[in-house]
Coordinates of C-alpha atoms and ligand atoms in Angstrom, one line a residue:
X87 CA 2.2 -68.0 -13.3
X88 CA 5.6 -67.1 -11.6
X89 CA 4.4 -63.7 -10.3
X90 CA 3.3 -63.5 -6.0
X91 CA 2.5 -61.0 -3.6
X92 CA 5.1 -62.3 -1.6
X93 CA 7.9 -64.8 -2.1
X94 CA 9.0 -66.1 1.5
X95 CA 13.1 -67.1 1.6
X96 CA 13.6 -70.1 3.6
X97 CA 11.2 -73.0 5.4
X98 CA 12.1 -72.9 8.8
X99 CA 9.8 -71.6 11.8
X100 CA 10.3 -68.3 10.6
X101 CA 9.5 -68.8 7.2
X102 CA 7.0 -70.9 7.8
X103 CA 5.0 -68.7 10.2
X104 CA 5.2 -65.8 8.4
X105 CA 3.9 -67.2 4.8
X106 CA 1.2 -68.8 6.6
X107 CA -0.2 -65.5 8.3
X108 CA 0.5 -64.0 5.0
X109 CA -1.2 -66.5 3.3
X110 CA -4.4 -66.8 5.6
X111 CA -4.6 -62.8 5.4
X112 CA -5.4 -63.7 1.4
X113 CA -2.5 -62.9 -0.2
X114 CA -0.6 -65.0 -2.7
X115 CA 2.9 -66.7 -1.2
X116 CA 5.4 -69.2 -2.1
X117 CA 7.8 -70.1 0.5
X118 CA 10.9 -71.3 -1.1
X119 CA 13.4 -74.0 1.0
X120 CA 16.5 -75.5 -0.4
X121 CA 16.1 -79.1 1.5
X122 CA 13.5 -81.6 0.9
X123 CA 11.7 -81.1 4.3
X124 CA 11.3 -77.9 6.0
X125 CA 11.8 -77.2 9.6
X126 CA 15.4 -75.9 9.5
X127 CA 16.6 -75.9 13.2
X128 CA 13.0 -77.9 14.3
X129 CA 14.0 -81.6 13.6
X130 CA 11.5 -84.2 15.7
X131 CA 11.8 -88.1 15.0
X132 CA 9.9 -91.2 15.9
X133 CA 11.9 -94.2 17.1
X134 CA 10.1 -96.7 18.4
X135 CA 7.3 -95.1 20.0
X136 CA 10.0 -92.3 21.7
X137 CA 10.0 -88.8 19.9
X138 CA 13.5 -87.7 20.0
X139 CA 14.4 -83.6 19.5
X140 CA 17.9 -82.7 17.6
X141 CA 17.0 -79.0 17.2
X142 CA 15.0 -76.6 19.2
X143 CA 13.7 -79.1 22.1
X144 CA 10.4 -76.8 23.4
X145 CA 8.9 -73.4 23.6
X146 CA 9.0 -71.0 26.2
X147 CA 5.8 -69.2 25.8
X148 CA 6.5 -66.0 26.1
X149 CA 4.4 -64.4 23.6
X150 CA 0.4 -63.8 22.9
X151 CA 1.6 -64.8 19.5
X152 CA 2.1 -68.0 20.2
X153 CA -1.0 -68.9 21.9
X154 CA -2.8 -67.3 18.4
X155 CA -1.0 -69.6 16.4
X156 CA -1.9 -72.8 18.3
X157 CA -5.5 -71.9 18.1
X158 CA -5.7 -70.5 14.6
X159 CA -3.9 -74.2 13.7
X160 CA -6.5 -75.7 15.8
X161 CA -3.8 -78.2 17.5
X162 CA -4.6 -77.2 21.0
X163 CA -4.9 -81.0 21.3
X164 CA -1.7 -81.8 20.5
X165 CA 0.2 -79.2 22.7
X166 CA 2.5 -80.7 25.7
X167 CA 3.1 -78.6 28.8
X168 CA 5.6 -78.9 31.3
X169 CA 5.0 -79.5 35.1
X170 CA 5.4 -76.7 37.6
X171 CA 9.1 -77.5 38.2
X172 CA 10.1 -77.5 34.6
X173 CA 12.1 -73.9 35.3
X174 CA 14.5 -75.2 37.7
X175 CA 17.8 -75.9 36.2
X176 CA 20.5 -77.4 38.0
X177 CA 24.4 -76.1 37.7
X178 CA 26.8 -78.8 37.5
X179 CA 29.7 -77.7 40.0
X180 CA 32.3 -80.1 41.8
X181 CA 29.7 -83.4 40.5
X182 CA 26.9 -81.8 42.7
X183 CA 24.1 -80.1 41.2
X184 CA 22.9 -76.7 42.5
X185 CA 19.1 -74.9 41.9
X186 CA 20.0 -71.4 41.3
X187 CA 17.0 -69.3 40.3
X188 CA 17.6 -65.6 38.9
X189 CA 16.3 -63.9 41.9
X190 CA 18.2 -62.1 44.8
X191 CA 16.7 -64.6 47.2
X192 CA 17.5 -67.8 45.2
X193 CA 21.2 -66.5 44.9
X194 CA 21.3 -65.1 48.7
X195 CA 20.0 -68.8 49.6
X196 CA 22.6 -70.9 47.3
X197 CA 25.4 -72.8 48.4
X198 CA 27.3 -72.1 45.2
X199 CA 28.0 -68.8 45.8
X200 CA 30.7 -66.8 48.3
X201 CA 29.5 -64.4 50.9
X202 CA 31.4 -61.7 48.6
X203 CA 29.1 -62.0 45.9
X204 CA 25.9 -61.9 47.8
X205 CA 27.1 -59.0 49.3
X206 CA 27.5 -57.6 45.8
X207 CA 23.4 -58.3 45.5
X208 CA 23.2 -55.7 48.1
X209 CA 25.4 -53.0 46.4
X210 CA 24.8 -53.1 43.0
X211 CA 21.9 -50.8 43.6
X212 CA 24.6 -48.5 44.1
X213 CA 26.2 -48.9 40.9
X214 CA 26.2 -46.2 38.4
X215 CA 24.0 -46.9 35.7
X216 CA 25.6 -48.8 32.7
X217 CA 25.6 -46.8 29.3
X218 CA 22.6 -47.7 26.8
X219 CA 25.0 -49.6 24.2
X220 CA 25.7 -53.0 22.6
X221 CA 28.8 -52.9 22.9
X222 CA 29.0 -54.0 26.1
X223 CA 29.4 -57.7 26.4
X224 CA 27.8 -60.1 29.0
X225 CA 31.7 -60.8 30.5
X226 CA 31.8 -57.1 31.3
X227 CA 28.4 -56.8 32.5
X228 CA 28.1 -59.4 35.0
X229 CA 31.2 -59.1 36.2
X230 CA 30.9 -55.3 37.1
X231 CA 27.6 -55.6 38.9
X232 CA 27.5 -58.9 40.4
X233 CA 31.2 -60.3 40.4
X234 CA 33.2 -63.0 38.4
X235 CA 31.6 -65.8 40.7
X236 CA 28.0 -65.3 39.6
X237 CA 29.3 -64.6 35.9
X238 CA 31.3 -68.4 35.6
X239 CA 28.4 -70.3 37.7
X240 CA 25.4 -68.5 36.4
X241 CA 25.9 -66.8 33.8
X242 CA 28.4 -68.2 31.9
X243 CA 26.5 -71.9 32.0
X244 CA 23.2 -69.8 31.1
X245 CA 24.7 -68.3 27.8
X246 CA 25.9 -71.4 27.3
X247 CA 22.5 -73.1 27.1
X248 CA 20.9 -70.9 24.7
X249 CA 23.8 -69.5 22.1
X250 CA 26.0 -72.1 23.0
X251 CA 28.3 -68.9 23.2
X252 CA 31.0 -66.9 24.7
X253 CA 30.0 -64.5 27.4
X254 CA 32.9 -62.2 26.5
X255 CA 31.5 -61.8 22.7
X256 CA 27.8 -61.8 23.5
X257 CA 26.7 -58.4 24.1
X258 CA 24.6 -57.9 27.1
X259 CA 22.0 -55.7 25.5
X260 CA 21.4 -57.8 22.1
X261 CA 21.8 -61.7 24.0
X262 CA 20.0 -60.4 27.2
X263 CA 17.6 -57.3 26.8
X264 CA 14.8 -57.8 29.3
X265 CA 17.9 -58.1 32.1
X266 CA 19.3 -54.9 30.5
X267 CA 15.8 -53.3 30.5
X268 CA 15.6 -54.1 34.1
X269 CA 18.3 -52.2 35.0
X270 CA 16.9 -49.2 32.8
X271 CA 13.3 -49.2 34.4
X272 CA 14.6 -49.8 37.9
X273 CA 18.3 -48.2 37.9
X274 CA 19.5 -51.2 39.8
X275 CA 19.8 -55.2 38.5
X276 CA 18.8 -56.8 41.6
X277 CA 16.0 -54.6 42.6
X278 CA 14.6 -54.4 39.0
X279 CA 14.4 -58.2 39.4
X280 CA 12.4 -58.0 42.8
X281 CA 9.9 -55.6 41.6
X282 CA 9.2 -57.2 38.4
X283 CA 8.5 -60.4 40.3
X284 CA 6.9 -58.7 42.8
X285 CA 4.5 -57.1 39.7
X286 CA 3.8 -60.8 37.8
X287 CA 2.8 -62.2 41.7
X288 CA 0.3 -58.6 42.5
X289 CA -1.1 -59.6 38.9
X290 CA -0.1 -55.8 38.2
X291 CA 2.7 -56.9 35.5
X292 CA 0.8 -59.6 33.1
X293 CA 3.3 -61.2 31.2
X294 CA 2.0 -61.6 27.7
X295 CA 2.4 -65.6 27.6
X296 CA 1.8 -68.3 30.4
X297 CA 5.9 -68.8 30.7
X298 CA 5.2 -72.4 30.9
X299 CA 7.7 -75.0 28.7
X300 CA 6.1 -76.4 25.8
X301 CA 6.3 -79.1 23.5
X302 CA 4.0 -81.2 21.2
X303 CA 2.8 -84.9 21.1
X304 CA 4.9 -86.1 18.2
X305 CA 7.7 -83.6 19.0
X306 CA 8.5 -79.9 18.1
X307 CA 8.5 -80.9 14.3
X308 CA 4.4 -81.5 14.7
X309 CA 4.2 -77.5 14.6
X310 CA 6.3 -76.8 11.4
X311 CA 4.6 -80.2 9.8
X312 CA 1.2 -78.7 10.6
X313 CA 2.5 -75.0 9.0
X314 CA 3.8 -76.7 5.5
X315 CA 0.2 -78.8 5.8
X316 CA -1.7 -75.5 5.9
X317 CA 0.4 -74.0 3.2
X318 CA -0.2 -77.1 0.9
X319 CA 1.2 -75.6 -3.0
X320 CA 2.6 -73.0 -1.7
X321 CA 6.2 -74.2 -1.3
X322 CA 8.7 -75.5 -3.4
X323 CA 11.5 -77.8 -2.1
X324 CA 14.8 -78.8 -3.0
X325 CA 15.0 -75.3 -3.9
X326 CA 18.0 -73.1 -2.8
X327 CA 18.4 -69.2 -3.6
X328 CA 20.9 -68.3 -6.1
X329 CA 20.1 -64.9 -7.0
X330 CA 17.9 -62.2 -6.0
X331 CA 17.2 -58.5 -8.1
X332 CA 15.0 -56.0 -8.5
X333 CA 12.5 -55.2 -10.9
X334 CA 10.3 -52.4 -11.9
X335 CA 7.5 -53.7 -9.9
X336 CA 9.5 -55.7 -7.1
X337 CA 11.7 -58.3 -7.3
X338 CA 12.8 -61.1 -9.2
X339 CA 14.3 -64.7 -7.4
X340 CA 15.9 -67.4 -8.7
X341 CA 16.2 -70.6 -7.3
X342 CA 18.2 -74.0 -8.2
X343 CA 15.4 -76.5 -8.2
X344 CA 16.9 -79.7 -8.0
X345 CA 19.0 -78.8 -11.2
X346 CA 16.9 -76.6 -13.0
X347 CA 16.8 -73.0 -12.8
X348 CA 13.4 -71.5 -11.9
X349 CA 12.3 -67.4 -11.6
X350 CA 10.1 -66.1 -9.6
X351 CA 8.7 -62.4 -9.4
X352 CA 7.0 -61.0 -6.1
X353 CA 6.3 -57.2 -5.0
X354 CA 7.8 -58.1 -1.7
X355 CA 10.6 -60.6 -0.5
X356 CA 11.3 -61.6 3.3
X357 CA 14.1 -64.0 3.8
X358 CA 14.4 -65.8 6.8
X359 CA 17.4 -68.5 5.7
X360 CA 21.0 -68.1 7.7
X361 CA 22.3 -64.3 7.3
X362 CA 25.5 -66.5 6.1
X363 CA 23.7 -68.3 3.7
X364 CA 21.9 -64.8 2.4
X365 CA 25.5 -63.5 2.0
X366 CA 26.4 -66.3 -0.5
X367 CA 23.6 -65.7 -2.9
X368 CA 23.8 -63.5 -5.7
X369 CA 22.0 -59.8 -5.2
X370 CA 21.7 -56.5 -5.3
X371 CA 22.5 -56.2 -1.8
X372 CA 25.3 -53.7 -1.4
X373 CA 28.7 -54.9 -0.5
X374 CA 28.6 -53.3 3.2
X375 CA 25.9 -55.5 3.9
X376 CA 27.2 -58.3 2.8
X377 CA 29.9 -58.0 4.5
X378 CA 27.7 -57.9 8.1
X379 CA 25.7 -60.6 7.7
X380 CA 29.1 -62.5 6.7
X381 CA 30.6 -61.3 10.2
X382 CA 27.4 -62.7 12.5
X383 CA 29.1 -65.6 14.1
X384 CA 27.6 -69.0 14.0
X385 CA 27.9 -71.5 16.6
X386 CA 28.5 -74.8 16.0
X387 CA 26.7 -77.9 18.1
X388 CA 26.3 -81.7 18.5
X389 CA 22.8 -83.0 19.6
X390 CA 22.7 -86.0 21.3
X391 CA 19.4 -88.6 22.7
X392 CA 20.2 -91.0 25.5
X393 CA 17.7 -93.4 26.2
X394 CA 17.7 -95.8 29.6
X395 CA 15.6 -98.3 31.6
X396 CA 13.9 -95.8 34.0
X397 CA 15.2 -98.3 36.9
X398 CA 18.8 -98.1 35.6
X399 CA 18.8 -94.2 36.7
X400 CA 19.5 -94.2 40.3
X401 CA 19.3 -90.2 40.9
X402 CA 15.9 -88.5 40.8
X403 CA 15.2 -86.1 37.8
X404 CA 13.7 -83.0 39.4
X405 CA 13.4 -79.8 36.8
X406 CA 14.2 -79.2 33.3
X407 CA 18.2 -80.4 33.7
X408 CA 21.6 -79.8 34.0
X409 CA 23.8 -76.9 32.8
X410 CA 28.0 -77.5 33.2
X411 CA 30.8 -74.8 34.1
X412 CA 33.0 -73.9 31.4
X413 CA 36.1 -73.7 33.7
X414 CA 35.0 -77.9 34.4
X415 CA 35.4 -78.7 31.2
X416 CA 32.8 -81.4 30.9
X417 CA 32.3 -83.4 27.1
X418 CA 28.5 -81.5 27.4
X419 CA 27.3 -78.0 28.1
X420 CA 23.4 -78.8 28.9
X421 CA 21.9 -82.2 29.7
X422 CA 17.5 -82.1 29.1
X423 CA 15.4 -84.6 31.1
X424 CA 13.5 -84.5 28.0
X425 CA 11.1 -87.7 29.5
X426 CA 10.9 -85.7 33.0
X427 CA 9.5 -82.2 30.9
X428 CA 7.6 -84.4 28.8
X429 CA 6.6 -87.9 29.7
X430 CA 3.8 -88.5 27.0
X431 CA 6.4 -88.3 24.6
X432 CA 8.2 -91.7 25.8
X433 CA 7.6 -94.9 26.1
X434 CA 6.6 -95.8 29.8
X435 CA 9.9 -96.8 32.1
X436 CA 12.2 -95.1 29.7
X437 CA 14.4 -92.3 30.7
X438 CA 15.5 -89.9 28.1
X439 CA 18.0 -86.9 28.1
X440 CA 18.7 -84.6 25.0
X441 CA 22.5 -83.2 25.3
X442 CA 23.7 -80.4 23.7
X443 CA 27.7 -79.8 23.3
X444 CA 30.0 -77.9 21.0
X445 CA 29.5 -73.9 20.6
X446 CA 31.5 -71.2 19.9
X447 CA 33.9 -72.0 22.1
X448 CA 34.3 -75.7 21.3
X449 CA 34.2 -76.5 17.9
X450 CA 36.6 -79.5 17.2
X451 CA 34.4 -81.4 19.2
X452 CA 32.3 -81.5 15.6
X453 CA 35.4 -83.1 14.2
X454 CA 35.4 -86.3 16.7
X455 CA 34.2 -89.6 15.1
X456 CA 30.8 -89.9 16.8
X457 CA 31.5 -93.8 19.0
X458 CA 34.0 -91.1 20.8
X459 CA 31.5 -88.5 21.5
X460 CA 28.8 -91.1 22.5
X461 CA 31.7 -92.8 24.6
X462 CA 32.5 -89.6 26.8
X463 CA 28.7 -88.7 27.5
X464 CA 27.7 -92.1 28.3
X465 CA 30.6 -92.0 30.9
X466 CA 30.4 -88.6 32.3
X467 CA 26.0 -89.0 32.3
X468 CA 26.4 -92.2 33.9
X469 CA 28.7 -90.8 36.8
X470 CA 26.2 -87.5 37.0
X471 CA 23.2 -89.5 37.4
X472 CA 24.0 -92.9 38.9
X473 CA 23.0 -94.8 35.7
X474 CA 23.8 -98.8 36.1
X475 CA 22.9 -99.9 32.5
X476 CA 23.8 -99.1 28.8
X477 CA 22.0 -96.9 27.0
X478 CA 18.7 -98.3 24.7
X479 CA 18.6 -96.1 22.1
X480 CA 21.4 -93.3 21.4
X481 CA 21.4 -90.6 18.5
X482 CA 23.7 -87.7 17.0
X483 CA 23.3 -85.1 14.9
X484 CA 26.3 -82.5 14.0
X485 CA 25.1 -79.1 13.0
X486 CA 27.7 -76.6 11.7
X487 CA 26.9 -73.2 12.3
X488 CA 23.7 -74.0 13.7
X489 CA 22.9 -70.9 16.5
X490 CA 23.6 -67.4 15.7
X491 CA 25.2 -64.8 18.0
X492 CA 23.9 -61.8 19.4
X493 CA 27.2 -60.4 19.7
X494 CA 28.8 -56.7 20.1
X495 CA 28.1 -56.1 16.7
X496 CA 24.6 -56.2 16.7
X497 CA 23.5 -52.4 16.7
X498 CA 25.2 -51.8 13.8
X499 CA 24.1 -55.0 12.2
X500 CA 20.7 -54.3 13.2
X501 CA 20.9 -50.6 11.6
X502 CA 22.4 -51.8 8.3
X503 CA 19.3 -53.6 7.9
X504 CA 16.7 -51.4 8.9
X505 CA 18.8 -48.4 6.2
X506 CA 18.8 -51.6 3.8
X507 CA 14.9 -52.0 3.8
X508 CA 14.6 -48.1 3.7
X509 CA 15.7 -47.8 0.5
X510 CA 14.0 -51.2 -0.9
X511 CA 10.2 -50.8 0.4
X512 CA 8.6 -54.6 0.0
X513 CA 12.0 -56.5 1.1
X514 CA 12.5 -57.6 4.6
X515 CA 15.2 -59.5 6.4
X516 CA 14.2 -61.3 9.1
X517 CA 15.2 -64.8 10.8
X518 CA 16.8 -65.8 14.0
X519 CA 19.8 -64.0 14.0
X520 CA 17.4 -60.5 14.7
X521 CA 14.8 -59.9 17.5
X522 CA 15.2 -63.1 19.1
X523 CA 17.2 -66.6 19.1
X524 CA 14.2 -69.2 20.6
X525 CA 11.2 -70.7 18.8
X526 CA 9.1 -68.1 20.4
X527 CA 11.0 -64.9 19.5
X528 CA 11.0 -66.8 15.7
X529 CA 6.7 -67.1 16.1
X530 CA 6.7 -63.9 17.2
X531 CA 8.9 -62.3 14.8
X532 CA 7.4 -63.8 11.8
X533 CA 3.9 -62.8 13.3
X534 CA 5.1 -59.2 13.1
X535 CA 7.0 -59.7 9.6
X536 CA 3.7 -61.1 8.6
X537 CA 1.7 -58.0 9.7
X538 CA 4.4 -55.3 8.4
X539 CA 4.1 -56.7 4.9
X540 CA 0.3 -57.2 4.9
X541 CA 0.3 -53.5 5.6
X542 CA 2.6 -52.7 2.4
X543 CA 0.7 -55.2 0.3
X544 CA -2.2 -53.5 1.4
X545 CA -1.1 -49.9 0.9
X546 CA 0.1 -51.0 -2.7
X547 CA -3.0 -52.1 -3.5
X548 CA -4.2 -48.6 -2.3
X549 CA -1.6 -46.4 -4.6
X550 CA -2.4 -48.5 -7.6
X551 CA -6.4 -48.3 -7.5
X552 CA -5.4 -44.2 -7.2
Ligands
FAD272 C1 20.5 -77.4 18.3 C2 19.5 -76.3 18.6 C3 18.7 -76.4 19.7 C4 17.7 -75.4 20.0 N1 16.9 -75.5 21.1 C5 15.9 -74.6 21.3 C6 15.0 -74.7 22.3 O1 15.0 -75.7 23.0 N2 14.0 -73.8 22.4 C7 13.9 -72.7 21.6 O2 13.1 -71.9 21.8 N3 14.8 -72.5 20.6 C8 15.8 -73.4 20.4 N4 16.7 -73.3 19.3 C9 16.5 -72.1 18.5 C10 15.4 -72.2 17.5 O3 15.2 -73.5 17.1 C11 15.8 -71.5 16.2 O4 16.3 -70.2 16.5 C12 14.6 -71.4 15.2 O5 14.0 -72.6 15.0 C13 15.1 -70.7 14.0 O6 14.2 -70.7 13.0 P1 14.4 -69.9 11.6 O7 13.3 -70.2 10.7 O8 14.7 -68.5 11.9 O9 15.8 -70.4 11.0 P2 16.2 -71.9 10.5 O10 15.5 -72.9 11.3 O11 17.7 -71.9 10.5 O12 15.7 -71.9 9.0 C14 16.3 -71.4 7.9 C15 15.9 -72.2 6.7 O13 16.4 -71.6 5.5 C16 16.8 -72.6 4.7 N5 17.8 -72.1 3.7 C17 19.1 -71.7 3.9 N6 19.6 -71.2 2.8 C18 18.7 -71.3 1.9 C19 18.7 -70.9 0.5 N7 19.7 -70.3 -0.1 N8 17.5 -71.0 -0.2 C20 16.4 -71.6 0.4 N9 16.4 -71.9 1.7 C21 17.5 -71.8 2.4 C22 17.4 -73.7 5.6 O14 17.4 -74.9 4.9 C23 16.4 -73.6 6.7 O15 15.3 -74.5 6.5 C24 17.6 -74.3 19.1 C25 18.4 -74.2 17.9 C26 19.3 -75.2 17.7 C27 20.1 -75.2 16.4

């Protein structure tokens, strides 16, 4: 029987949080994904006792929601959490590496910046407040209430590290809305970040995860493996999207299953694949729409795993890593001491790093053969950190449009959608590109889709039994 409560589009976190919540609530799912494993952007692998990450290296816990899905999996076991220092990053300026923490007194205390722009951390209070848009990009931001200095050696290396993107596209609200929100609650930047500090310390402000780094025994993938465990027959692989309708009743999908055609009918639909990849199929969503989840941008990246001898490493690795200056132009944006964050991951007396490079800014570097891309990371790691030896083990993965952006056109893509689902009650668009880039927005997200179309499930029941 072809006919579900609710067909879920796509087997990444997403996807695969939000049919399992579905499905434990009692209704009937059926996630569909086009490759033969699901994961999407999760991608954990086992080489000789090491668990290397290519996609989405740990969790910031952030939300109650993720903390509910740990425990309603029962994998509390398995669950890896970071030491105490695993916030501090390091920026990569002149080969020396800086700790620059965003507070006031971190900033007022750092080498890297002038005496102009800690002056500007005691007038920005003074600023007028910035207009409650999305159009306004990070570039514009920063640079108006803190300077240009803190926007290319904060900032810029910050962006960098999560959309791999470009601080003059990103918009400030969309990429970065609890700093925007600080700003609204407190009028002022830098004193909205001492009093929210100041709140989490008194205990008055509770945020609603621990904040701590996460990661899992056998890797990230461990979580979405456990998911597509719980949901046992309810997915189909190897099978992509080609088409989506509606019906009388709901809606109608059609997938490419390896070849054959297959149809399924649901009275609700939530897809969480690409919106790039949602563009390309065949549906009855109207051309305007199409046309917005065609413009969301896409960044490119290249993944990279380093292992060493431990002894080989001459610097110590303190914190979660290293994050480079655009203006530098180093081969890599962001360099992980994955074995620091994680040790029970490795092998003993092994050093690992996860490097990410590419974005929107840097593309071609997709297009070098990949001897050449290992060649300038080993050289340029090996200078950062003091490393003697060759590496043990080293990986690469390319990933074309990988990380979507949050850019200036986000409020309007963002209301499309929302009119969209208006006027189609039961179908839902969700998936990174909305609400959240990280593995914890994505939990949370889907916890929330999950909920949302319980409800109309629910109330559908409800009208028909009237
Ligand atoms: C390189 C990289 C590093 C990252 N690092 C971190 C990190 O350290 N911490 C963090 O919190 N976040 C990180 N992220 C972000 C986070 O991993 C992702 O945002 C999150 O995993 C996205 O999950 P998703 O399910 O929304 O989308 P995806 O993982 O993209 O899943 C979409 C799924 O849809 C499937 N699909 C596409 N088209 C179709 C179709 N037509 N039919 C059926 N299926 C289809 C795809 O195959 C895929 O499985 C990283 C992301 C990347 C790419």
């Amino acid at each position: 029987m072809n006919y579900y409560d609710t067909l879920v589009l796509g087997g990444g976190i997403s996807g695969l949080v939000t049919a399992y919540k579905l499905n434990r609530a009692g209704n009937n799912v059926l996630l569909v994904e086009k490759n033969l494993n699901c994961g999407g952007s999760i991608e954990s692998f086992n080489v000789e006792g090491n668990i290397y990450e290519y996609g989405a290296h740990s969790i910031i816990h952030v939300s109650s929601a993720i903390n509910s899905l740990i425990e309603e999996l029962n994998i509390e076991d398995s669950v890896l959490i970071a030491g105490e220092n695993s916030y501090k990053k390091f920026i990569l300026k002149d080969n020396s590496l800086y700790y620059v923490f965003l507070h006031p007194d971190s900033i007022l205390n750092s080498p890297i910046f002038s005496f102009k722009t800690k002056l500007k951390f005691f007038v920005e209070k003074f600023l007028p407040r910035s207009k409650d848009d999305y159009s306004i990009t990070v570039e514009s931001y920063i640079k108006k209430r803190l300077g240009n200095e803190f926007l290319r050696y904060f900032m810029e290396p910050a962006a960098s590290e999560v959309y791999a993107g470009d601080v003059s596209r990103l918009s400030i609200k969309a990429a970065y809305p609890k700093i925007y929100a600080l700003e609204k609650e407190y009028g002022s930047l830098v004193t909205g970040m001492k009093e929210s500090l100041k709140k989490i310390n008194s205990g008055e402000l509770k945020p609603s995860g621990s904040g701590k780094l996460i990661s899992f025994k056998d890797g990230m993938s461990f979580l979405t493996k456990t998911l597509v465990r719980k949901l046992d027959g309810k997915i189909q692989n190897l099978s992509e999207v080609i088409d989506i309708s509606k019906t009388q009743n709901g809606y109608c999908v059609t997938v490419n299953n390896a070849g054959e055609t297959k149809v399924f009918y649901a009275k609700s639909v939530i897809s969480t694949i690409q919106a790039y990849k949602l563009a390309e199929v065949n549906s009855f969503l109207p051309a305007g729409l199409v046309k917005t989840l065609n413009g969301i941008n896409y960044a490119s990246i290249v993944a990279v795993n380093l292992s060493f001898k431990k002894n080989d490493v001459r610097r110590l690795l303190e914190g979660y890593g290293i994050l480079t200056i655009a203006a530098e132009k180093k081969p890599f944006r962001t360099v992980i001491y994955s074995s620091e964050l994680f040790p029970d991951k490795y092998n003993p007396g092994t050093t690992v790093f996860t490097i990410y490079s590419g974005g929107i800014n840097n593309p071609e570097i997709l297009e070098l053969d990949e001897e050449e891309i290992f060649e300038s990371f080993i050289l340029e790691l090996k200078n950062i950190m003091g490393i003697k030896g060759d590496p043990l083990f080293k990986g690469i993965r390319k990933m074309k449009r990988a990380l979507p952006q949050y850019e200036t056109g986000y409020g309007e893509m963002d209301k499309s959608i929302i009119n969209f689902e208006n006027l189609n009650p039961g179908f839902y668009i969700a998936g990174n590109f909305r609400g959240g880039i990280s593995t914890g927005d994505s939990i949370k997200n889907a916890t929330e889709s999950a909920i949302k179309i319980d409800k109309y499930l629910k109330d559908l029941k409800f009208n028909e039994s009237n």
